[in-house]
Amino acid sequence: MWRQLTRPQKLLAATVLTATVGTSALIYNKSQRERRQHAKYLAAVRDDPLALGSAPSYLPTNTFAHAEPVQLESPADDNKPHALWTPPSRREMLNLLRGLDKDGAKIQDRDENEPPFDLLVVGGGATGAGVTVDAATRGLMVAMVERDDFAA
């Protein structure tokens, strides 16, 4: 029968036979390795009655596991406000935005040589609006211009 096969058929048969034998050998070796590992596990369980318990049973009986959180020291020049600092109240912030003093009295006019705004923000998108609000809450005089907003 082997003589009647053509050359490509012989190559195909040899390839299939080689693949079958190789796959069978791999499966057999893997199953034997798993059997050995399982036998070692069963022997360990038989020798140690606590092996089926929880994870701390693997520790010696006179020890315990303990962990403490690690606190990294903060750098000396961090930007956190002082512990006694309190943020301005809503009324004080509204007075400052209206151009009044914290107590509600009118702030004296600026000099003519002094620029009218401390900060000019170009663009009222998400970043521009955020910068404007942040600067205004810090007490700066802010102007914001937007290309498409003719009402401003």
mmCIF file of C-alpha atoms in Angstrom:
data_model
loop_
_atom_site.group_PDB
_atom_site.id
_atom_site.type_symbol
_atom_site.label_atom_id
_atom_site.label_comp_id
_atom_site.label_asym_id
_atom_site.label_seq_id
_atom_site.Cartn_x
_atom_site.Cartn_y
_atom_site.Cartn_z
ATOM 1 C CA MET A 1 0.000 0.000 0.000
ATOM 2 C CA TRP A 2 2.856 2.404 0.789
ATOM 3 C CA ARG A 3 4.196 2.003 -2.761
ATOM 4 C CA GLN A 4 0.902 3.029 -4.316
ATOM 5 C CA LEU A 5 0.909 6.450 -2.568
ATOM 6 C CA THR A 6 2.267 9.439 -4.418
ATOM 7 C CA ARG A 7 5.047 11.592 -2.955
ATOM 8 C CA PRO A 8 2.717 14.348 -1.570
ATOM 9 C CA GLN A 9 0.507 11.689 0.012
ATOM 10 C CA LYS A 10 3.557 10.090 1.673
ATOM 11 C CA LEU A 11 4.659 13.495 3.026
ATOM 12 C CA LEU A 12 1.168 14.146 4.367
ATOM 13 C CA ALA A 13 1.011 10.725 6.036
ATOM 14 C CA ALA A 14 4.456 11.209 7.620
ATOM 15 C CA THR A 15 3.477 14.664 8.888
ATOM 16 C CA VAL A 16 0.214 13.421 10.407
ATOM 17 C CA LEU A 17 1.982 10.459 12.026
ATOM 18 C CA THR A 18 4.710 12.706 13.487
ATOM 19 C CA ALA A 19 2.172 15.188 14.839
ATOM 20 C CA THR A 20 0.101 12.407 16.403
ATOM 21 C CA VAL A 21 3.086 10.778 18.114
ATOM 22 C CA GLY A 22 4.428 14.132 19.339
ATOM 23 C CA THR A 23 1.080 15.244 20.738
ATOM 24 C CA SER A 24 0.570 11.899 22.455
ATOM 25 C CA ALA A 25 4.022 12.106 24.067
ATOM 26 C CA LEU A 26 3.354 15.637 25.345
ATOM 27 C CA ILE A 27 -0.008 14.668 26.821
ATOM 28 C CA TYR A 28 1.468 11.579 28.491
ATOM 29 C CA ASN A 29 4.376 13.546 30.024
ATOM 30 C CA LYS A 30 2.040 16.254 31.299
ATOM 31 C CA SER A 31 -0.293 13.736 32.924
ATOM 32 C CA GLN A 32 2.651 11.960 34.589
ATOM 33 C CA ARG A 33 3.992 15.269 35.939
ATOM 34 C CA GLU A 34 0.560 16.159 37.336
ATOM 35 C CA ARG A 35 0.297 12.729 38.978
ATOM 36 C CA ARG A 36 3.678 13.212 40.682
ATOM 37 C CA GLN A 37 2.699 16.680 41.918
ATOM 38 C CA HIS A 38 -0.631 15.378 43.190
ATOM 39 C CA ALA A 39 1.116 12.504 44.995
ATOM 40 C CA LYS A 40 3.484 14.994 46.684
ATOM 41 C CA TYR A 41 0.501 17.106 47.755
ATOM 42 C CA LEU A 42 -1.338 14.101 49.201
ATOM 43 C CA ALA A 43 1.799 13.014 51.077
ATOM 44 C CA ALA A 44 2.138 16.499 52.552
ATOM 45 C CA VAL A 45 -1.512 16.490 53.601
ATOM 46 C CA ARG A 46 -1.160 13.071 55.238
ATOM 47 C CA ASP A 47 1.965 14.157 57.152
ATOM 48 C CA ASP A 48 0.637 17.582 58.251
ATOM 49 C CA PRO A 49 -2.902 17.559 59.684
ATOM 50 C CA LEU A 50 -3.056 21.379 59.598
ATOM 51 C CA ALA A 51 -2.316 21.563 55.861
ATOM 52 C CA LEU A 52 -6.004 21.576 54.985
ATOM 53 C CA GLY A 53 -6.620 24.585 57.257
ATOM 54 C CA SER A 54 -6.230 28.253 56.433
ATOM 55 C CA ALA A 55 -3.113 29.981 55.126
ATOM 56 C CA PRO A 56 -1.714 30.923 58.587
ATOM 57 C CA SER A 57 -1.386 27.187 59.327
ATOM 58 C CA TYR A 58 1.656 27.146 57.046
ATOM 59 C CA LEU A 59 3.446 29.481 59.470
ATOM 60 C CA PRO A 60 5.198 28.048 62.515
ATOM 61 C CA THR A 61 2.876 27.910 65.509
ATOM 62 C CA ASN A 62 4.747 30.514 67.575
ATOM 63 C CA THR A 63 4.777 33.292 64.950
ATOM 64 C CA PHE A 64 2.186 35.684 63.587
ATOM 65 C CA ALA A 65 1.900 37.887 60.532
ATOM 66 C CA HIS A 66 1.807 41.626 61.161
ATOM 67 C CA ALA A 67 2.028 44.587 58.821
ATOM 68 C CA GLU A 68 1.936 48.323 59.447
ATOM 69 C CA PRO A 69 1.233 50.966 56.821
ATOM 70 C CA VAL A 70 4.259 52.916 55.723
ATOM 71 C CA GLN A 71 3.858 56.693 56.022
ATOM 72 C CA LEU A 72 6.159 58.627 53.740
ATOM 73 C CA GLU A 73 7.239 61.985 55.047
ATOM 74 C CA SER A 74 5.847 64.888 53.084
ATOM 75 C CA PRO A 75 8.339 67.322 51.587
ATOM 76 C CA ALA A 76 8.989 70.500 53.550
ATOM 77 C CA ASP A 77 7.918 72.814 50.707
ATOM 78 C CA ASP A 78 4.465 71.384 50.030
ATOM 79 C CA ASN A 79 1.678 73.756 49.004
ATOM 80 C CA LYS A 80 -0.778 72.799 51.719
ATOM 81 C CA PRO A 81 -2.291 75.690 53.646
ATOM 82 C CA HIS A 82 -1.381 76.185 57.274
ATOM 83 C CA ALA A 83 -3.455 74.183 59.750
ATOM 84 C CA LEU A 84 -4.912 77.359 61.300
ATOM 85 C CA TRP A 85 -5.871 78.920 57.927
ATOM 86 C CA THR A 86 -9.573 79.037 57.173
ATOM 87 C CA PRO A 87 -10.957 79.668 53.699
ATOM 88 C CA PRO A 88 -12.893 82.901 53.173
ATOM 89 C CA SER A 89 -16.628 82.723 53.666
ATOM 90 C CA ARG A 90 -19.040 82.906 50.762
ATOM 91 C CA ARG A 91 -20.023 86.462 51.690
ATOM 92 C CA GLU A 92 -16.361 87.602 51.679
ATOM 93 C CA MET A 93 -15.755 85.995 48.285
ATOM 94 C CA LEU A 94 -18.861 87.615 46.785
ATOM 95 C CA ASN A 95 -17.813 91.012 48.155
ATOM 96 C CA LEU A 96 -14.357 90.612 46.603
ATOM 97 C CA LEU A 97 -15.888 89.658 43.248
ATOM 98 C CA ARG A 98 -18.125 92.743 43.359
ATOM 99 C CA GLY A 99 -15.114 94.940 43.989
ATOM 100 C CA LEU A 100 -15.908 95.508 47.645
ATOM 101 C CA ASP A 101 -13.798 94.936 50.719
ATOM 102 C CA LYS A 102 -14.260 91.751 52.746
ATOM 103 C CA ASP A 103 -16.489 93.715 55.107
ATOM 104 C CA GLY A 104 -18.553 95.228 52.273
ATOM 105 C CA ALA A 105 -16.874 98.647 52.122
ATOM 106 C CA LYS A 106 -15.869 100.033 48.741
ATOM 107 C CA ILE A 107 -12.251 99.380 47.788
ATOM 108 C CA GLN A 108 -10.287 102.484 46.905
ATOM 109 C CA ASP A 109 -9.777 103.022 43.186
ATOM 110 C CA ARG A 110 -6.603 101.882 41.552
ATOM 111 C CA ASP A 111 -3.970 104.210 40.244
ATOM 112 C CA GLU A 112 -4.125 105.116 36.575
ATOM 113 C CA ASN A 113 -0.609 103.757 36.084
ATOM 114 C CA GLU A 114 -1.650 100.389 37.445
ATOM 115 C CA PRO A 115 -3.144 97.975 34.878
ATOM 116 C CA PRO A 116 -6.875 97.349 35.366
ATOM 117 C CA PHE A 117 -6.536 93.550 35.429
ATOM 118 C CA ASP A 118 -4.059 91.236 37.079
ATOM 119 C CA LEU A 119 -4.713 88.431 34.605
ATOM 120 C CA LEU A 120 -6.078 88.200 31.064
ATOM 121 C CA VAL A 121 -7.399 84.775 30.074
ATOM 122 C CA VAL A 122 -7.825 84.132 26.357
ATOM 123 C CA GLY A 123 -10.432 81.455 25.666
ATOM 124 C CA GLY A 124 -13.382 80.439 27.774
ATOM 125 C CA GLY A 125 -13.186 76.690 27.351
ATOM 126 C CA ALA A 126 -12.814 74.229 30.184
ATOM 127 C CA THR A 127 -9.248 75.269 30.993
ATOM 128 C CA GLY A 128 -9.837 78.995 30.561
ATOM 129 C CA ALA A 129 -12.946 78.953 32.737
ATOM 130 C CA GLY A 130 -11.140 76.955 35.407
ATOM 131 C CA VAL A 131 -8.175 79.338 35.426
ATOM 132 C CA THR A 132 -10.504 82.338 35.615
ATOM 133 C CA VAL A 133 -12.514 80.995 38.541
ATOM 134 C CA ASP A 134 -9.367 79.909 40.374
ATOM 135 C CA ALA A 135 -7.697 83.303 39.947
ATOM 136 C CA ALA A 136 -10.856 85.165 40.981
ATOM 137 C CA THR A 137 -11.177 83.108 44.155
ATOM 138 C CA ARG A 138 -7.566 84.004 44.964
ATOM 139 C CA GLY A 139 -8.430 87.695 44.840
ATOM 140 C CA LEU A 140 -6.982 88.627 41.446
ATOM 141 C CA MET A 141 -8.679 90.959 38.993
ATOM 142 C CA VAL A 142 -9.320 88.717 35.978
ATOM 143 C CA ALA A 143 -10.505 89.439 32.445
ATOM 144 C CA MET A 144 -11.531 86.644 30.093
ATOM 145 C CA VAL A 145 -12.060 87.040 26.347
ATOM 146 C CA GLU A 146 -13.677 84.519 24.048
ATOM 147 C CA ARG A 147 -13.562 84.611 20.261
ATOM 148 C CA ASP A 148 -17.171 83.584 19.588
ATOM 149 C CA ASP A 149 -18.845 85.366 22.523
ATOM 150 C CA PHE A 150 -19.911 88.836 21.373
ATOM 151 C CA ALA A 151 -22.046 89.476 24.470
ATOM 152 C CA ALA A 152 -19.044 89.572 26.786
#
